[in-house]
PDB file of C-alpha atoms in Angstrom:
ATOM      1  CA  MET A   1     -60.339 -39.581 145.501  1.00 62.00           C
ATOM      2  CA  PRO A   2     -59.077 -38.418 142.170  1.00 63.00           C
ATOM      3  CA  ASP A   3     -60.417 -35.782 139.826  1.00 64.00           C
ATOM      4  CA  PHE A   4     -62.186 -37.357 137.377  1.00 75.00           C
ATOM      5  CA  ASP A   5     -62.140 -36.816 133.207  1.00 89.00           C
ATOM      6  CA  PRO A   6     -65.830 -37.047 132.037  1.00 91.00           C
ATOM      7  CA  ALA A   7     -64.173 -38.319 129.200  1.00 93.00           C
ATOM      8  CA  THR A   8     -62.647 -41.628 130.436  1.00 97.00           C
ATOM      9  CA  THR A   9     -64.704 -42.292 133.172  1.00 97.00           C
ATOM     10  CA  ALA A  10     -67.768 -44.399 133.274  1.00 98.00           C
ATOM     11  CA  LEU A  11     -70.733 -44.612 136.142  1.00 98.00           C
ATOM     12  CA  LEU A  12     -71.701 -48.699 136.223  1.00 98.00           C
ATOM     13  CA  THR A  13     -75.010 -49.490 137.873  1.00 98.00           C
ATOM     14  CA  VAL A  14     -74.980 -53.307 139.193  1.00 98.00           C
ATOM     15  CA  GLU A  15     -78.467 -55.220 139.713  1.00 97.00           C
ATOM     16  CA  CYS A  16     -80.093 -52.046 139.937  1.00 98.00           C
ATOM     17  CA  GLN A  17     -83.188 -54.142 138.546  1.00 96.00           C
ATOM     18  CA  ASN A  18     -86.813 -54.564 139.516  1.00 96.00           C
ATOM     19  CA  GLY A  19     -86.375 -58.624 140.127  1.00 93.00           C
ATOM     20  CA  VAL A  20     -83.298 -57.772 142.649  1.00 94.00           C
ATOM     21  CA  VAL A  21     -84.380 -54.027 144.101  1.00 95.00           C
ATOM     22  CA  GLY A  22     -87.955 -53.972 143.452  1.00 92.00           C
ATOM     23  CA  GLU A  23     -91.002 -53.671 145.121  1.00 85.00           C
ATOM     24  CA  GLU A  24     -91.377 -57.531 143.521  1.00 85.00           C
ATOM     25  CA  SER A  25     -88.076 -58.603 144.207  1.00 84.00           C
ATOM     26  CA  ALA A  26     -86.560 -61.829 144.656  1.00 83.00           C
ATOM     27  CA  LEU A  27     -84.531 -60.933 146.979  1.00 87.00           C
ATOM     28  CA  PRO A  28     -87.031 -58.696 149.871  1.00 90.00           C
ATOM     29  CA  GLU A  29     -84.497 -58.530 152.232  1.00 94.00           C
ATOM     30  CA  LEU A  30     -81.476 -57.157 150.212  1.00 94.00           C
ATOM     31  CA  ALA A  31     -84.698 -54.661 148.136  1.00 93.00           C
ATOM     32  CA  GLU A  32     -85.871 -53.495 151.669  1.00 96.00           C
ATOM     33  CA  GLU A  33     -82.145 -52.659 152.312  1.00 96.00           C
ATOM     34  CA  ALA A  34     -81.627 -51.112 149.142  1.00 96.00           C
ATOM     35  CA  ARG A  35     -84.820 -48.786 149.650  1.00 95.00           C
ATOM     36  CA  LYS A  36     -84.717 -48.147 152.770  1.00 95.00           C
ATOM     37  CA  SER A  37     -81.109 -47.244 153.509  1.00 96.00           C
ATOM     38  CA  GLY A  38     -81.842 -44.894 150.503  1.00 97.00           C
ATOM     39  CA  MET A  39     -79.185 -46.430 148.581  1.00 98.00           C
ATOM     40  CA  LEU A  40     -81.522 -46.703 145.331  1.00 98.00           C
ATOM     41  CA  GLU A  41     -82.010 -42.939 145.284  1.00 98.00           C
ATOM     42  CA  ARG A  42     -78.369 -42.128 145.617  1.00 98.00           C
ATOM     43  CA  VAL A  43     -77.649 -44.406 142.546  1.00 98.00           C
ATOM     44  CA  ALA A  44     -80.845 -42.434 140.648  1.00 98.00           C
ATOM     45  CA  ALA A  45     -79.015 -38.983 141.320  1.00 98.00           C
ATOM     46  CA  LEU A  46     -75.538 -40.298 140.413  1.00 98.00           C
ATOM     47  CA  VAL A  47     -77.093 -41.696 137.212  1.00 98.00           C
ATOM     48  CA  ASP A  48     -78.765 -38.386 136.487  1.00 98.00           C
ATOM     49  CA  ALA A  49     -75.454 -36.324 137.127  1.00 97.00           C
ATOM     50  CA  ALA A  50     -73.172 -38.676 135.507  1.00 97.00           C
ATOM     51  CA  ARG A  51     -75.454 -37.864 131.827  1.00 97.00           C
ATOM     52  CA  ALA A  52     -75.422 -34.265 132.774  1.00 96.00           C
ATOM     53  CA  ALA A  53     -71.571 -33.878 133.455  1.00 96.00           C
ATOM     54  CA  GLY A  54     -70.946 -36.152 130.265  1.00 96.00           C
ATOM     55  CA  VAL A  55     -69.913 -39.417 131.890  1.00 97.00           C
ATOM     56  CA  GLN A  56     -71.373 -42.166 130.128  1.00 98.00           C
ATOM     57  CA  VAL A  57     -73.699 -44.395 132.614  1.00 98.00           C
ATOM     58  CA  LEU A  58     -73.960 -48.625 132.230  1.00 98.00           C
ATOM     59  CA  HIS A  59     -76.087 -50.975 133.239  1.00 98.00           C
ATOM     60  CA  ALA A  60     -75.518 -54.017 134.399  1.00 98.00           C
ATOM     61  CA  VAL A  61     -78.511 -56.682 134.579  1.00 97.00           C
ATOM     62  CA  ALA A  62     -78.300 -60.260 135.558  1.00 93.00           C
ATOM     63  CA  GLU A  63     -80.690 -62.838 133.528  1.00 92.00           C
ATOM     64  CA  ARG A  64     -81.349 -65.895 132.678  1.00 89.00           C
ATOM     65  CA  ARG A  65     -83.064 -67.659 129.731  1.00 88.00           C
ATOM     66  CA  PRO A  66     -86.756 -69.051 130.574  1.00 84.00           C
ATOM     67  CA  ASP A  67     -84.614 -72.773 130.096  1.00 83.00           C
ATOM     68  CA  GLY A  68     -81.493 -71.675 131.729  1.00 76.00           C
ATOM     69  CA  ARG A  69     -79.740 -72.129 128.839  1.00 81.00           C
ATOM     70  CA  GLY A  70     -75.812 -71.276 129.279  1.00 74.00           C
ATOM     71  CA  ALA A  71     -76.289 -70.899 132.922  1.00 74.00           C
ATOM     72  CA  SER A  72     -74.688 -72.667 135.447  1.00 76.00           C
ATOM     73  CA  THR A  73     -75.298 -74.694 138.477  1.00 73.00           C
ATOM     74  CA  ASN A  74     -72.195 -74.575 140.110  1.00 70.00           C
ATOM     75  CA  ALA A  75     -72.757 -72.349 143.229  1.00 66.00           C
ATOM     76  CA  ARG A  76     -75.359 -72.761 145.428  1.00 67.00           C
ATOM     77  CA  LEU A  77     -76.748 -69.332 145.030  1.00 64.00           C
ATOM     78  CA  PHE A  78     -77.403 -70.210 140.986  1.00 68.00           C
ATOM     79  CA  ARG A  79     -79.509 -73.473 142.174  1.00 64.00           C
ATOM     80  CA  ALA A  80     -81.719 -71.347 144.723  1.00 62.00           C
ATOM     81  CA  ALA A  81     -82.534 -68.580 141.923  1.00 64.00           C
ATOM     82  CA  GLY A  82     -83.917 -70.836 140.174  1.00 65.00           C
ATOM     83  CA  LYS A  83     -86.529 -71.969 142.957  1.00 66.00           C
ATOM     84  CA  LEU A  84     -87.334 -68.460 143.577  1.00 64.00           C
ATOM     85  CA  PRO A  85     -91.251 -66.975 143.152  1.00 68.00           C
ATOM     86  CA  VAL A  86     -89.561 -64.013 141.241  1.00 66.00           C
ATOM     87  CA  ARG A  87     -86.916 -65.413 138.461  1.00 80.00           C
ATOM     88  CA  GLN A  88     -84.858 -62.723 136.254  1.00 83.00           C
ATOM     89  CA  LEU A  89     -85.932 -64.164 132.950  1.00 86.00           C
ATOM     90  CA  SER A  90     -84.957 -62.214 129.999  1.00 91.00           C
ATOM     91  CA  GLY A  91     -87.823 -59.919 128.429  1.00 94.00           C
ATOM     92  CA  SER A  92     -89.806 -60.051 131.911  1.00 94.00           C
ATOM     93  CA  ARG A  93     -90.143 -56.922 134.187  1.00 94.00           C
ATOM     94  CA  ALA A  94     -88.098 -58.378 136.518  1.00 93.00           C
ATOM     95  CA  VAL A  95     -85.058 -57.560 134.507  1.00 94.00           C
ATOM     96  CA  GLU A  96     -86.124 -53.819 133.520  1.00 97.00           C
ATOM     97  CA  ILE A  97     -84.387 -51.146 135.615  1.00 98.00           C
ATOM     98  CA  ALA A  98     -86.117 -50.633 138.862  1.00 97.00           C
ATOM     99  CA  ALA A  99     -87.414 -46.707 139.526  1.00 97.00           C
ATOM    100  CA  PRO A 100     -86.363 -44.338 140.295  1.00 98.00           C
ATOM    101  CA  VAL A 101     -83.675 -45.211 138.147  1.00 98.00           C
ATOM    102  CA  THR A 102     -83.596 -44.384 134.809  1.00 98.00           C
ATOM    103  CA  VAL A 103     -82.552 -45.450 131.299  1.00 98.00           C
ATOM    104  CA  ALA A 104     -81.843 -42.458 129.227  1.00 98.00           C
ATOM    105  CA  GLU A 105     -80.937 -43.771 125.275  1.00 97.00           C
ATOM    106  CA  GLN A 106     -77.647 -43.024 125.392  1.00 98.00           C
ATOM    107  CA  ASP A 107     -76.698 -45.519 127.963  1.00 98.00           C
ATOM    108  CA  LEU A 108     -75.618 -48.762 127.557  1.00 98.00           C
ATOM    109  CA  VAL A 109     -77.238 -51.931 129.282  1.00 98.00           C
ATOM    110  CA  VAL A 110     -75.354 -54.887 129.391  1.00 98.00           C
ATOM    111  CA  ARG A 111     -76.696 -58.151 130.167  1.00 96.00           C
ATOM    112  CA  ARG A 112     -75.297 -61.479 131.374  1.00 93.00           C
ATOM    113  CA  LEU A 113     -76.529 -65.078 131.170  1.00 90.00           C
ATOM    114  CA  HIS A 114     -73.847 -66.560 133.928  1.00 89.00           C
ATOM    115  CA  GLY A 115     -71.111 -65.638 136.384  1.00 88.00           C
ATOM    116  CA  LEU A 116     -71.611 -63.432 139.492  1.00 90.00           C
ATOM    117  CA  SER A 117     -69.707 -60.427 137.904  1.00 94.00           C
ATOM    118  CA  PRO A 118     -71.080 -58.224 134.691  1.00 95.00           C
ATOM    119  CA  MET A 119     -67.218 -58.423 133.869  1.00 95.00           C
ATOM    120  CA  ALA A 120     -67.008 -61.727 133.111  1.00 89.00           C
ATOM    121  CA  GLY A 121     -68.620 -62.999 130.690  1.00 82.00           C
ATOM    122  CA  THR A 122     -70.024 -59.906 128.613  1.00 94.00           C
ATOM    123  CA  ASP A 123     -69.083 -56.957 126.352  1.00 96.00           C
ATOM    124  CA  LEU A 124     -68.518 -54.589 129.312  1.00 98.00           C
ATOM    125  CA  ASP A 125     -64.689 -54.249 129.159  1.00 98.00           C
ATOM    126  CA  ALA A 126     -64.737 -54.560 125.560  1.00 98.00           C
ATOM    127  CA  LEU A 127     -67.514 -51.650 125.306  1.00 98.00           C
ATOM    128  CA  LEU A 128     -65.531 -49.359 128.186  1.00 98.00           C
ATOM    129  CA  ARG A 129     -62.203 -50.036 126.448  1.00 98.00           C
ATOM    130  CA  ASN A 130     -63.784 -48.667 122.454  1.00 98.00           C
ATOM    131  CA  LEU A 131     -65.406 -45.574 124.993  1.00 97.00           C
ATOM    132  CA  GLY A 132     -61.895 -45.259 126.162  1.00 97.00           C
ATOM    133  CA  VAL A 133     -63.184 -45.317 129.637  1.00 98.00           C
ATOM    134  CA  ARG A 134     -60.053 -45.369 132.514  1.00 97.00           C
ATOM    135  CA  THR A 135     -62.157 -44.763 135.368  1.00 97.00           C
ATOM    136  CA  LEU A 136     -65.273 -46.617 136.341  1.00 98.00           C
ATOM    137  CA  VAL A 137     -67.695 -45.959 139.583  1.00 98.00           C
ATOM    138  CA  VAL A 138     -69.026 -48.946 140.717  1.00 98.00           C
ATOM    139  CA  THR A 139     -72.746 -48.594 142.481  1.00 98.00           C
ATOM    140  CA  GLY A 140     -75.628 -51.679 143.125  1.00 98.00           C
ATOM    141  CA  VAL A 141     -75.988 -54.610 144.950  1.00 98.00           C
ATOM    142  CA  SER A 142     -74.933 -56.421 145.877  1.00 96.00           C
ATOM    143  CA  SER A 143     -71.858 -56.056 148.316  1.00 97.00           C
ATOM    144  CA  ASN A 144     -72.053 -59.141 149.514  1.00 96.00           C
ATOM    145  CA  ILE A 145     -71.620 -60.859 145.781  1.00 94.00           C
ATOM    146  CA  ALA A 146     -71.761 -58.950 142.882  1.00 96.00           C
ATOM    147  CA  ILE A 147     -69.887 -55.515 143.567  1.00 98.00           C
ATOM    148  CA  PRO A 148     -67.217 -57.189 145.124  1.00 98.00           C
ATOM    149  CA  ASN A 149     -66.749 -59.369 142.035  1.00 97.00           C
ATOM    150  CA  THR A 150     -67.162 -56.312 139.865  1.00 98.00           C
ATOM    151  CA  VAL A 151     -64.755 -53.789 141.515  1.00 98.00           C
ATOM    152  CA  PHE A 152     -61.887 -57.162 141.550  1.00 98.00           C
ATOM    153  CA  ASP A 153     -62.173 -57.804 138.170  1.00 98.00           C
ATOM    154  CA  ALA A 154     -62.268 -54.282 137.136  1.00 98.00           C
ATOM    155  CA  VAL A 155     -59.263 -53.848 139.088  1.00 98.00           C
ATOM    156  CA  ASN A 156     -57.325 -57.031 137.329  1.00 97.00           C
ATOM    157  CA  LEU A 157     -58.355 -55.583 134.000  1.00 97.00           C
ATOM    158  CA  GLY A 158     -56.459 -52.429 134.952  1.00 97.00           C
ATOM    159  CA  TYR A 159     -59.313 -50.024 135.279  1.00 97.00           C
ATOM    160  CA  GLN A 160     -58.958 -47.362 137.855  1.00 97.00           C
ATOM    161  CA  VAL A 161     -62.241 -48.247 140.575  1.00 98.00           C
ATOM    162  CA  VAL A 162     -64.482 -45.833 142.963  1.00 98.00           C
ATOM    163  CA  VAL A 163     -67.260 -46.675 145.142  1.00 98.00           C
ATOM    164  CA  PRO A 164     -69.138 -44.411 146.359  1.00 98.00           C
ATOM    165  CA  ALA A 165     -69.778 -46.544 149.942  1.00 98.00           C
ATOM    166  CA  ASP A 166     -73.500 -45.239 150.068  1.00 98.00           C
ATOM    167  CA  ALA A 167     -74.118 -46.069 146.899  1.00 98.00           C
ATOM    168  CA  ILE A 168     -74.068 -49.522 147.151  1.00 98.00           C
ATOM    169  CA  ALA A 169     -75.685 -51.934 149.463  1.00 98.00           C
ATOM    170  CA  GLY A 170     -75.942 -55.246 150.808  1.00 97.00           C
ATOM    171  CA  VAL A 171     -77.663 -57.661 153.797  1.00 96.00           C
ATOM    172  CA  PRO A 172     -77.168 -57.637 156.912  1.00 95.00           C
ATOM    173  CA  ALA A 173     -76.348 -53.545 156.474  1.00 93.00           C
ATOM    174  CA  SER A 174     -73.313 -54.386 158.194  1.00 94.00           C
ATOM    175  CA  CYS A 175     -71.922 -56.229 155.919  1.00 93.00           C
ATOM    176  CA  THR A 176     -71.585 -53.462 153.334  1.00 96.00           C
ATOM    177  CA  ALA A 177     -68.910 -51.878 155.721  1.00 96.00           C
ATOM    178  CA  GLU A 178     -67.143 -54.753 156.082  1.00 97.00           C
ATOM    179  CA  VAL A 179     -66.785 -55.259 152.730  1.00 97.00           C
ATOM    180  CA  ILE A 180     -65.685 -51.664 152.158  1.00 98.00           C
ATOM    181  CA  ARG A 181     -63.207 -51.682 155.360  1.00 97.00           C
ATOM    182  CA  ASN A 182     -61.735 -54.737 154.678  1.00 97.00           C
ATOM    183  CA  SER A 183     -61.515 -55.251 151.377  1.00 98.00           C
ATOM    184  CA  LEU A 184     -62.507 -52.300 148.728  1.00 98.00           C
ATOM    185  CA  ALA A 185     -60.659 -50.075 150.340  1.00 98.00           C
ATOM    186  CA  LEU A 186     -57.554 -52.320 149.760  1.00 98.00           C
ATOM    187  CA  VAL A 187     -58.082 -51.913 145.554  1.00 98.00           C
ATOM    188  CA  ALA A 188     -60.751 -48.895 144.478  1.00 98.00           C
ATOM    189  CA  ALA A 189     -60.909 -45.049 146.052  1.00 97.00           C
ATOM    190  CA  VAL A 190     -63.718 -45.189 148.219  1.00 98.00           C
ATOM    191  CA  THR A 191     -65.888 -42.018 148.493  1.00 97.00           C
ATOM    192  CA  THR A 192     -69.531 -40.974 149.216  1.00 98.00           C
ATOM    193  CA  THR A 193     -72.081 -39.554 146.303  1.00 98.00           C
ATOM    194  CA  GLU A 194     -72.431 -36.396 148.064  1.00 97.00           C
ATOM    195  CA  ALA A 195     -68.588 -36.092 146.996  1.00 96.00           C
ATOM    196  CA  LEU A 196     -69.350 -37.186 143.474  1.00 96.00           C
ATOM    197  CA  LEU A 197     -72.400 -35.121 142.742  1.00 96.00           C
ATOM    198  CA  GLU A 198     -70.353 -32.374 143.903  1.00 94.00           C
ATOM    199  CA  GLN A 199     -67.829 -32.953 141.533  1.00 91.00           C
ATOM    200  CA  TRP A 200     -69.566 -33.752 138.277  1.00 91.00           C
ATOM    201  CA  THR A 201     -71.531 -30.505 139.071  1.00 88.00           C
ATOM    202  CA  ALA A 202     -68.686 -28.571 138.866  1.00 83.00           C
ATOM    203  CA  ALA A 203     -67.654 -30.525 135.480  1.00 72.00           C
ATOM    204  CA  ARG A 204     -70.907 -28.999 133.647  1.00 72.00           C
TER     205      ARG A 204
END
């Protein structure tokens, strides 16, 4: 795992929002896995440690307008999302960051109305470049779709990507290990929450 310069490193949480991993999730199986595995608590610990070490924290949120304007239906996932009992509507509790993860004044929240990755069609890349970020630590959900998309997009844009394996989740639980082993480990530095916490504690 590379040594981190806090000035050029950012921590990104992906879809750690009430409507995805909260108690009133539209995806209860995923929410249960995120909490049962301890992933959400580890993301919260990383967020707190990152701030203390001077690492920029960003939160990527997936949401939709009530009228659906600007969103696509070109994937089965998008069409199914519109029929779920809990929808990720802009301004609703569903798109607020889920406890125990917190949002501080200095954090940046990046919202997207379409697509599978917070890197696509948002300000995320520009924000990171304006901040001088070269290394991106990716956490959150899901290892099925959004996390791999985020990692691949970030690598394609030239970032060094780090994935704490125990700070991402998907369903079934076995999917996460397979995606890490067979895909993410080929393009990103795979580490653990504990290792990152040690580095960021030492950097204070």
